[in-house]
Amino acid sequence: TQLLEQSPQFLSIQEGENLTVYCNSSSVFSSLQWYRQEPGEGPVLLVTVVTGGEVKKLKRLTFQFGDARKDSSLHITAAQPGDTGLYLCAGALSQAGTALIFGKGTTLSVSS
Amino acid sequence: EPEVTQTPSHQVTQMGQEVILRCVPISNHLYFYWYRQILGQKVEFLVSFYNNEISEKSEIFDDQFSVERPDGSNFTLKIRSTKLEDSAMYFCASRRLAGVYFTDTQYFGPGTRLTVL
């Protein structure tokens, strides 16, 4: 069974703090995607990482794909209340069009 | 920016009834997916579809489920005889072809909330 373990499950911080969300698996992924999901809506893509060791930045968000392509992290610098939401990681086991395997998500709450 | 659209946004049905959930994938995308998310649980893969046939399906996608691309724009998920446990958010996703390779990124629609009574 391929599993994608995401941690922490819940995170409550103050505005201005930094945080990191982790996504780990024993499986090797051809790519890993990070999504953000609002209640009652579909996942909205933040980034796709493909190459082992790859780092991508999206404003205050930094995404890293592990060298072995088994893990990834999302780091948010100086969190703002607008960052509040559910963050999902999802991995693809191959490029051949297979399903995404999702983590359970990290619910982030940033208070001002 | 092109988006995946889904209708209806909310469907309420009686147990045992048939439902059809509709999706319009992004226009130049060729690979299509259905996922579901039971309340409070993670997103789960149901089925993928390419070149007018099912490419892969999960254990959840049993004989009660079917998919179809009836025309050049729509992609549907049919549940023949709904059960209480089919209540969930159903998401359609699509993926484009870049050159001779697919990109990995899947783009999701806003979902249909299915409630089975």
XYZ file of N, CA and C in Angstrom:
687
model
N 0.849 -1.201 0.000
C 0.000 0.000 0.000
C 0.878 1.242 0.000
N 0.647 2.091 -1.006
C 1.430 3.320 -1.038
C 0.756 4.345 -0.151
N 1.540 4.914 0.765
C 1.009 5.917 1.671
C 1.845 7.169 1.585
N 1.181 8.280 1.750
C 1.860 9.556 1.819
C 1.488 10.141 3.174
N 2.452 10.189 4.074
C 2.205 10.677 5.415
C 2.503 12.162 5.481
N 1.531 12.911 5.938
C 1.691 14.347 6.000
C 1.670 14.771 7.463
N 2.581 15.683 7.826
C 2.614 16.160 9.210
C 3.054 17.618 9.260
N 2.608 18.357 10.267
C 1.610 17.927 11.248
C 0.221 17.942 10.630
N -0.729 17.356 11.323
C -2.093 17.341 10.814
C -2.766 18.696 11.044
N -2.440 19.310 12.187
C -2.995 20.623 12.506
C -1.856 21.539 12.955
N -1.961 22.809 12.609
C -0.940 23.778 12.974
C -1.625 25.112 13.204
N -1.420 25.658 14.407
C -2.015 26.945 14.740
C -0.897 27.879 15.177
N -0.703 28.955 14.436
C 0.415 29.848 14.712
C -0.042 31.299 14.661
N 0.873 32.175 15.101
C 0.621 33.615 15.055
C 1.162 34.185 13.750
N 0.541 35.255 13.321
C 1.016 35.975 12.137
C 2.495 36.331 12.296
N 3.253 36.131 11.228
C 4.672 36.461 11.251
C 5.583 35.274 11.542
N 5.021 34.192 12.060
C 5.846 33.007 12.351
C 6.132 32.232 11.067
N 7.166 31.409 11.143
C 7.510 30.508 10.041
C 7.004 29.109 10.371
N 6.764 28.310 9.338
C 6.308 26.944 9.570
C 6.760 26.044 8.429
N 6.820 24.762 8.738
C 7.150 23.764 7.723
C 6.187 22.601 7.821
N 5.688 22.165 6.669
C 4.821 20.996 6.561
C 5.600 19.919 5.821
N 5.473 18.681 6.298
C 6.256 17.587 5.734
C 5.350 16.550 5.099
N 5.888 15.929 4.061
C 5.172 14.895 3.332
C 6.175 13.765 3.093
N 5.914 12.582 3.632
C 6.886 11.491 3.569
C 6.265 10.199 3.084
N 7.068 9.419 2.398
C 6.598 8.127 1.910
C 7.781 7.171 1.784
N 7.474 5.885 1.736
C 8.508 4.895 1.424
C 8.572 4.644 -0.077
N 7.644 5.229 -0.824
C 7.597 5.058 -2.272
C 8.333 6.196 -2.973
N 8.835 5.906 -4.148
C 9.484 6.917 -4.982
C 8.441 7.483 -5.937
N 8.368 8.791 -6.018
C 7.387 9.440 -6.869
C 8.057 10.076 -8.083
N 7.384 10.041 -9.224
C 7.903 10.734 -10.398
C 7.696 12.236 -10.247
N 6.710 12.620 -9.491
C 6.472 14.035 -9.210
C 5.613 14.141 -7.964
N 5.601 15.335 -7.411
C 4.771 15.569 -6.239
C 4.148 16.949 -6.390
N 2.880 17.004 -6.081
C 2.166 18.266 -6.208
C 1.659 18.712 -4.854
N 1.670 20.011 -4.647
C 1.077 20.610 -3.455
C -0.157 21.399 -3.875
N -1.227 21.184 -3.132
C -2.479 21.869 -3.377
C -2.917 22.568 -2.096
N -3.787 23.548 -2.304
C -4.465 24.168 -1.170
C -5.960 23.988 -1.408
N -6.679 23.612 -0.361
C -8.099 23.350 -0.510
C -8.891 24.130 0.527
N -9.858 24.896 0.047
C -10.775 25.609 0.939
C -11.991 24.715 1.195
N -12.684 24.905 2.310
C -13.847 24.062 2.634
C -14.874 24.065 1.506
N -15.299 22.885 1.101
C -16.340 22.763 0.085
C -15.876 23.049 -1.331
N -14.573 23.169 -1.531
C -14.052 23.459 -2.864
C -13.034 22.409 -3.284
N -12.610 22.488 -4.545
C -11.630 21.542 -5.039
C -10.211 21.972 -4.719
N -9.266 21.033 -4.757
C -7.852 21.385 -4.536
C -7.366 22.344 -5.625
N -6.655 23.369 -5.208
C -6.078 24.346 -6.142
C -4.575 24.167 -6.140
N -4.013 23.969 -7.318
C -2.588 23.678 -7.438
C -1.727 24.843 -6.975
N -0.726 24.523 -6.159
C 0.286 25.502 -5.779
C 1.555 25.282 -6.611
N 2.041 24.048 -6.639
C 3.296 23.784 -7.337
C 3.412 22.292 -7.652
N 4.202 21.983 -8.685
C 4.593 20.607 -8.992
C 6.109 20.534 -8.935
N 6.639 19.556 -8.213
C 8.089 19.322 -8.204
C 8.353 17.978 -8.846
N 9.407 17.927 -9.642
C 9.649 16.750 -10.485
C 11.044 16.151 -10.259
N 12.022 17.002 -10.072
C 13.409 16.546 -9.997
C 13.845 16.405 -8.537
N 14.525 15.295 -8.211
C 15.038 15.113 -6.861
C 15.925 16.283 -6.455
N 15.682 16.830 -5.241
C 16.460 17.960 -4.770
C 15.931 19.308 -5.230
N 14.908 19.282 -6.047
C 14.374 20.533 -6.608
C 13.777 21.422 -5.521
N 14.014 22.717 -5.664
C 13.429 23.711 -4.769
C 12.679 24.724 -5.624
N 11.436 24.971 -5.258
C 10.658 25.986 -5.967
C 10.103 26.983 -4.962
N 10.081 28.238 -5.388
C 9.564 29.288 -4.495
C 8.359 29.961 -5.134
N 7.371 30.203 -4.287
C 6.159 30.898 -4.703
C 5.918 31.960 -3.637
N 6.456 33.151 -3.880
C 6.386 34.251 -2.913
C 6.964 33.791 -1.568
N 6.169 33.690 -0.522
C 6.684 33.307 0.798
C 6.668 31.783 1.009
N 6.273 31.036 0.005
C 6.209 29.578 0.105
C 7.408 28.968 -0.607
N 8.096 28.048 0.061
C 9.227 27.341 -0.524
C 8.935 25.852 -0.472
N 9.017 25.208 -1.631
C 8.726 23.783 -1.758
C 10.029 23.060 -2.104
N 10.239 21.914 -1.466
C 11.436 21.131 -1.759
C 11.037 19.685 -1.987
N 11.660 19.071 -2.973
C 11.474 17.651 -3.261
C 12.742 16.947 -2.797
N 12.602 15.880 -2.035
C 13.767 15.186 -1.517
C 14.626 14.596 -2.621
N 15.906 14.417 -2.319
C 16.849 13.889 -3.308
C 16.397 12.536 -3.861
N 15.821 11.713 -2.997
C 15.377 10.380 -3.406
C 13.952 10.371 -3.935
N 13.342 11.527 -3.986
C 11.954 11.695 -4.479
C 10.966 10.869 -3.665
N 11.235 10.754 -2.350
C 10.294 10.069 -1.469
C 9.626 11.038 -0.499
N 10.101 12.269 -0.448
C 9.562 13.186 0.527
C 9.598 14.609 -0.020
N 8.812 15.471 0.619
C 8.761 16.862 0.206
C 8.394 17.707 1.407
N 8.711 18.983 1.310
C 8.344 19.897 2.387
C 7.837 21.205 1.810
N 7.004 21.836 2.587
C 6.479 23.168 2.265
C 6.828 24.072 3.439
N 7.572 25.129 3.170
C 7.958 26.076 4.204
C 7.304 27.419 3.897
N 6.641 27.969 4.891
C 6.025 29.290 4.743
C 6.755 30.257 5.663
N 7.203 31.331 5.085
C 7.912 32.370 5.838
C 6.944 33.490 6.183
N 7.020 33.955 7.417
C 6.198 35.096 7.853
C 4.729 34.883 7.491
N 4.148 33.846 8.079
C 2.770 33.472 7.752
C 1.799 34.620 8.002
N 0.794 34.673 7.146
C -0.248 35.691 7.250
C -1.601 35.012 7.411
N -2.601 35.714 7.950
C -3.933 35.104 8.099
C -4.482 34.557 6.785
N -4.125 35.167 5.677
C -4.572 34.688 4.372
C -3.994 33.342 3.985
N -2.992 32.862 4.719
C -2.417 31.538 4.457
C -3.253 30.439 5.104
N -4.204 30.807 5.914
C -5.056 29.830 6.597
C -5.759 28.946 5.578
N -5.702 27.638 5.812
C -6.369 26.702 4.898
C -5.815 25.304 5.054
N -6.281 24.417 4.187
C -5.840 23.022 4.184
C -4.821 22.835 3.066
N -3.663 22.337 3.405
C -2.589 22.096 2.440
C -2.441 20.591 2.226
N -2.469 20.200 0.961
C -2.416 18.790 0.596
C -1.185 18.519 -0.247
N -0.523 17.408 0.026
C 0.499 16.942 -0.905
C -0.051 15.715 -1.626
N 0.361 15.533 -2.851
C -0.132 14.415 -3.657
C 0.986 13.962 -4.577
N 1.261 12.659 -4.583
C 2.353 12.133 -5.386
C 1.877 11.271 -6.533
N 2.613 11.335 -7.638
C 2.352 10.481 -8.795
C 3.460 9.438 -8.868
N 3.070 8.143 -8.947
C 4.081 7.090 -8.915
C 4.811 6.952 -10.240
N 4.179 7.392 -11.334
C 4.861 7.345 -12.608
C 4.317 8.453 -13.479
N 4.991 8.678 -14.600
C 4.540 9.725 -15.501
C 3.445 9.229 -16.433
N 3.158 7.928 -16.334
C 2.262 7.324 -17.313
C 0.793 7.569 -17.035
N 0.486 8.593 -16.304
C -0.917 8.948 -16.134
C -1.581 8.302 -14.961
N -0.837 7.788 -14.031
C -1.447 7.124 -12.886
C -2.042 8.117 -11.911
N -2.813 7.549 -11.010
C -3.522 8.328 -10.029
C -2.581 9.072 -9.104
N -3.059 10.163 -8.565
C -2.350 10.849 -7.496
C -2.708 10.182 -6.177
N -1.696 10.014 -5.338
C -1.907 9.527 -3.976
C -1.815 10.740 -3.069
N -2.875 10.976 -2.319
C -2.943 12.167 -1.489
C -2.566 11.875 -0.045
N -1.962 12.870 0.598
C -1.834 12.848 2.044
C -3.140 13.314 2.673
N -3.215 13.195 3.999
C -4.441 13.586 4.698
C -4.574 15.091 4.834
N -3.471 15.799 4.623
C -3.566 17.248 4.671
C -3.102 17.845 5.982
N -2.706 19.103 5.909
C -2.342 19.883 7.086
C -3.260 21.090 7.153
N -3.993 21.198 8.245
C -4.881 22.353 8.441
C -4.098 23.432 9.172
N -3.890 24.541 8.474
C -3.114 25.653 9.021
C -4.049 26.783 9.427
N -3.847 27.278 10.635
C -4.599 28.436 11.111
C -3.602 29.504 11.537
N -3.696 30.676 10.910
C -2.805 31.775 11.240
C -3.645 32.907 11.815
N -3.357 33.246 13.041
C -4.144 34.300 13.696
C -3.337 35.585 13.794
N -4.056 36.700 13.724
C -3.380 38.003 13.730
C -3.259 38.544 15.157
N -7.899 32.313 -17.110
C -7.190 31.041 -17.132
C -8.205 29.896 -17.214
N -7.987 28.934 -18.107
C -8.945 27.827 -18.252
C -9.089 27.052 -16.947
N -10.311 26.576 -16.703
C -10.591 25.830 -15.480
C -11.403 24.593 -15.801
N -11.317 23.621 -14.913
C -12.199 22.464 -14.958
C -13.508 22.878 -14.297
N -14.623 22.603 -14.957
C -15.910 22.928 -14.363
C -16.705 21.658 -14.100
N -17.574 21.704 -13.091
C -18.363 20.531 -12.717
C -19.798 20.967 -12.412
N -20.735 20.115 -12.834
C -22.148 20.340 -12.510
C -22.797 19.017 -12.130
N -23.800 19.041 -11.226
C -24.182 20.198 -10.421
C -23.178 20.404 -9.290
N -23.322 21.482 -8.566
C -22.443 21.707 -7.420
C -22.893 20.849 -6.246
N -24.203 20.580 -6.176
C -24.734 19.753 -5.098
C -25.860 18.893 -5.661
N -25.798 17.593 -5.383
C -26.812 16.654 -5.844
C -27.302 15.861 -4.641
N -28.621 15.894 -4.463
C -29.225 15.094 -3.396
C -30.062 14.013 -4.058
N -29.898 12.773 -3.628
C -30.613 11.674 -4.247
C -31.032 10.660 -3.198
N -31.996 9.838 -3.567
C -32.426 8.755 -2.699
C -31.571 7.528 -2.955
N -31.337 6.766 -1.914
C -30.595 5.514 -2.039
C -31.219 4.642 -3.125
N -30.385 4.072 -3.974
C -30.863 3.215 -5.045
C -31.078 3.925 -6.370
N -31.063 5.248 -6.349
C -31.245 6.012 -7.583
C -29.928 6.142 -8.345
N -30.051 6.404 -9.626
C -28.889 6.641 -10.474
C -28.571 8.137 -10.492
N -27.283 8.458 -10.466
C -26.871 9.847 -10.611
C -25.786 9.950 -11.663
N -25.765 11.075 -12.346
C -24.709 11.367 -13.318
C -24.078 12.696 -12.933
N -22.787 12.646 -12.700
C -22.031 13.850 -12.385
C -21.273 14.271 -13.633
N -21.306 15.562 -13.907
C -20.739 16.051 -15.156
C -19.520 16.936 -14.934
N -18.612 16.856 -15.883
C -17.365 17.612 -15.812
C -17.035 18.106 -17.216
N -16.522 19.321 -17.284
C -15.944 19.808 -18.532
C -14.468 20.061 -18.255
N -13.596 19.176 -18.738
C -12.156 19.354 -18.502
C -11.625 20.563 -19.271
N -10.404 20.945 -18.966
C -9.745 22.022 -19.693
C -9.577 21.579 -21.143
N -9.800 22.495 -22.082
C -10.050 22.109 -23.464
C -8.907 21.364 -24.151
N -7.670 21.643 -23.884
C -6.587 20.941 -24.576
C -6.021 19.796 -23.751
N -6.766 19.388 -22.716
C -6.326 18.274 -21.882
C -6.873 16.963 -22.434
N -6.092 15.904 -22.262
C -6.472 14.634 -22.863
C -6.618 13.495 -21.850
N -6.191 13.734 -20.621
C -6.244 12.698 -19.591
C -7.204 13.175 -18.508
N -8.153 12.341 -18.147
C -9.202 12.777 -17.229
C -9.300 11.820 -16.057
N -9.744 12.374 -14.915
C -9.776 11.614 -13.670
C -11.041 11.946 -12.882
N -11.457 10.979 -12.075
C -12.427 11.234 -11.008
C -11.808 10.805 -9.684
N -12.002 11.669 -8.689
C -11.593 11.404 -7.318
C -12.800 11.653 -6.428
N -12.756 11.117 -5.230
C -13.797 11.469 -4.273
C -13.158 11.760 -2.917
N -13.897 12.516 -2.124
C -13.433 12.851 -0.775
C -14.623 12.764 0.174
N -14.621 11.718 0.986
C -15.636 11.609 2.027
C -15.309 12.633 3.093
N -16.341 13.210 3.693
C -16.159 14.289 4.657
C -15.139 13.930 5.733
N -14.122 14.761 5.858
C -13.104 14.560 6.889
C -12.016 13.585 6.521
N -12.112 13.007 5.313
C -11.101 12.034 4.903
C -10.280 12.563 3.742
N -9.286 11.780 3.331
C -8.417 12.274 2.268
C -9.033 12.021 0.896
N -8.496 12.735 -0.073
C -8.930 12.583 -1.451
C -8.483 11.208 -1.961
N -9.432 10.481 -2.584
C -9.138 9.126 -3.062
C -9.382 9.027 -4.562
N -8.503 8.356 -5.240
C -8.608 8.142 -6.675
C -9.719 7.145 -6.984
N -10.503 7.433 -8.023
C -11.506 6.481 -8.511
C -11.090 5.866 -9.842
N -10.838 6.734 -10.846
C -10.632 6.226 -12.192
C -9.907 7.264 -13.031
N -9.138 6.772 -14.004
C -8.530 7.656 -14.994
C -8.963 7.197 -16.386
N -8.968 8.141 -17.327
C -9.572 7.902 -18.647
C -8.729 8.591 -19.690
N -8.342 7.839 -20.719
C -7.536 8.406 -21.795
C -7.871 7.709 -23.089
N -7.960 8.462 -24.149
C -8.204 7.900 -25.478
C -9.468 7.049 -25.486
N -10.488 7.568 -24.827
C -11.819 6.958 -24.810
C -11.905 5.610 -24.122
N -10.971 5.372 -23.213
C -11.099 4.166 -22.426
C -10.506 4.360 -21.038
N -10.937 3.517 -20.111
C -10.407 3.583 -18.753
C -8.957 3.147 -18.776
N -8.108 3.982 -18.167
C -6.684 3.694 -18.089
C -6.343 2.954 -16.808
N -6.976 3.350 -15.728
C -6.709 2.752 -14.420
C -7.930 2.998 -13.535
N -8.199 2.064 -12.636
C -9.288 2.273 -11.684
C -8.911 1.702 -10.328
N -9.517 2.251 -9.296
C -9.239 1.787 -7.946
C -10.271 0.744 -7.527
N -10.052 0.176 -6.353
C -10.991 -0.818 -5.817
C -12.359 -0.203 -5.547
N -12.391 1.096 -5.322
C -13.665 1.767 -5.058
C -14.543 1.740 -6.303
N -13.933 1.814 -7.450
C -14.641 1.927 -8.732
C -15.145 0.549 -9.138
N -16.275 0.141 -8.527
C -16.815 -1.179 -8.837
C -17.853 -1.085 -9.970
N -18.619 -2.142 -10.143
C -19.550 -2.209 -11.271
C -20.665 -1.176 -11.203
N -20.849 -0.565 -10.055
C -21.873 0.466 -9.925
C -21.452 1.785 -10.582
N -20.170 1.911 -10.854
C -19.635 3.142 -11.423
C -19.326 2.956 -12.904
N -19.500 4.025 -13.659
C -19.043 4.023 -15.052
C -18.687 5.454 -15.440
N -17.829 5.558 -16.448
C -17.445 6.871 -16.945
C -17.639 6.892 -18.446
N -17.814 8.106 -18.945
C -18.071 8.263 -20.368
C -17.637 9.652 -20.809
N -17.171 9.721 -22.053
C -16.923 11.027 -22.660
C -17.878 11.090 -23.855
N -19.097 11.567 -23.614
C -20.146 11.472 -24.628
C -19.929 12.388 -25.827
N -19.130 13.436 -25.654
C -18.850 14.344 -26.769
C -17.456 14.891 -26.573
N -17.095 15.917 -27.331
C -15.723 16.424 -27.257
C -15.403 17.264 -26.061
N -16.407 17.531 -25.211
C -16.114 18.426 -24.099
C -16.490 17.861 -22.731
N -17.471 16.997 -22.652
C -17.936 16.526 -21.358
C -17.313 15.200 -20.957
N -17.215 15.018 -19.651
C -16.715 13.763 -19.070
C -17.625 13.467 -17.889
N -18.260 12.298 -17.892
C -19.272 12.033 -16.875
C -18.912 10.828 -16.011
N -19.422 10.867 -14.781
C -19.338 9.744 -13.850
C -20.765 9.355 -13.497
N -21.097 8.093 -13.746
C -22.432 7.597 -13.423
C -22.337 6.614 -12.279
N -23.212 6.767 -11.308
C -23.363 5.776 -10.253
C -24.749 5.183 -10.425
N -24.810 3.876 -10.712
C -26.071 3.252 -11.124
C -27.093 3.182 -9.987
N -26.693 2.743 -8.856
C -27.604 2.538 -7.734
C -26.895 3.031 -6.486
N -27.177 4.268 -6.121
C -26.399 4.911 -5.063
C -26.649 4.269 -3.702
N -25.588 4.284 -2.893
C -25.659 3.795 -1.517
C -25.367 4.973 -0.585
N -25.724 4.813 0.662
C -25.467 5.875 1.634
C -23.988 6.235 1.664
N -23.136 5.208 1.566
C -21.691 5.447 1.655
C -21.094 6.108 0.420
N -21.918 6.344 -0.611
C -21.436 7.096 -1.772
C -21.475 8.598 -1.522
N -22.061 9.011 -0.425
C -22.102 10.440 -0.086
C -20.680 10.950 0.080
N -20.337 11.972 -0.708
C -18.962 12.487 -0.720
C -18.896 13.674 -1.660
N -17.751 14.340 -1.656
C -17.431 15.298 -2.717
C -16.755 14.524 -3.838
N -17.185 14.748 -5.056
C -16.587 14.097 -6.216
C -15.880 15.164 -7.054
N -14.604 14.931 -7.279
C -13.792 15.887 -8.033
C -13.381 15.288 -9.364
N -13.498 16.089 -10.394
C -12.966 15.768 -11.705
C -11.621 16.476 -11.840
N -10.685 15.863 -12.532
C -9.393 16.488 -12.786
C -8.967 16.183 -14.208
N -8.125 17.054 -14.760
C -7.620 16.795 -16.102
C -6.151 17.157 -16.191
N -5.519 16.637 -17.220
C -4.075 16.721 -17.385
C -3.793 16.872 -18.867
N -2.841 17.744 -19.219
C -2.645 18.009 -20.642
C -1.497 17.190 -21.203
N -1.355 17.230 -22.494
C -0.253 16.596 -23.181
C 0.745 17.678 -23.534
N 1.994 17.484 -23.146
C 3.033 18.452 -23.495
C 4.037 17.748 -24.383
N 4.050 18.053 -25.660
C 4.905 17.334 -26.585
C 4.442 15.896 -26.667
N 5.340 14.969 -26.474
C 4.953 13.561 -26.511
C 4.769 13.016 -25.102
N 4.978 13.850 -24.121
C 4.834 13.400 -22.744
C 3.730 14.189 -22.058
N 3.055 13.532 -21.155
C 2.107 14.241 -20.308
C 2.878 14.988 -19.230
N 2.429 16.164 -18.906
C 2.951 16.782 -17.696
C 2.287 16.078 -16.521
N 2.895 16.195 -15.356
C 2.376 15.483 -14.207
C 1.207 16.187 -13.544
N 1.060 17.463 -13.818
C 0.128 18.246 -13.039
C -1.321 17.952 -13.402
N -2.123 17.681 -12.396
C -3.553 17.510 -12.562
C -4.268 18.733 -12.000
N -5.214 19.226 -12.756
C -5.998 20.387 -12.365
C -7.404 19.929 -11.988
N -7.838 20.360 -10.823
C -9.094 19.887 -10.255
C -10.233 20.877 -10.449
N -11.443 20.305 -10.600
C -12.640 21.116 -10.608
C -13.096 21.426 -9.196
N -14.168 22.216 -9.069
C -14.647 22.631 -7.750
C -15.404 21.544 -6.997
N -15.775 20.467 -7.704
C -16.422 19.347 -7.038
C -17.933 19.382 -7.100
N -18.507 18.186 -6.955
C -19.947 18.012 -6.771
C -20.148 17.326 -5.436
N -20.955 17.960 -4.596
C -21.266 17.322 -3.308
C -22.467 16.410 -3.507
N -22.265 15.115 -3.366
C -23.340 14.136 -3.511
C -23.822 13.722 -2.125
N -25.114 13.875 -1.915
C -25.733 13.446 -0.666
C -26.758 12.370 -0.978
N -26.543 11.200 -0.420
C -27.469 10.074 -0.627
C -28.276 9.879 0.649
N -29.608 9.946 0.507
C -30.486 9.841 1.680
C -31.121 8.458 1.783
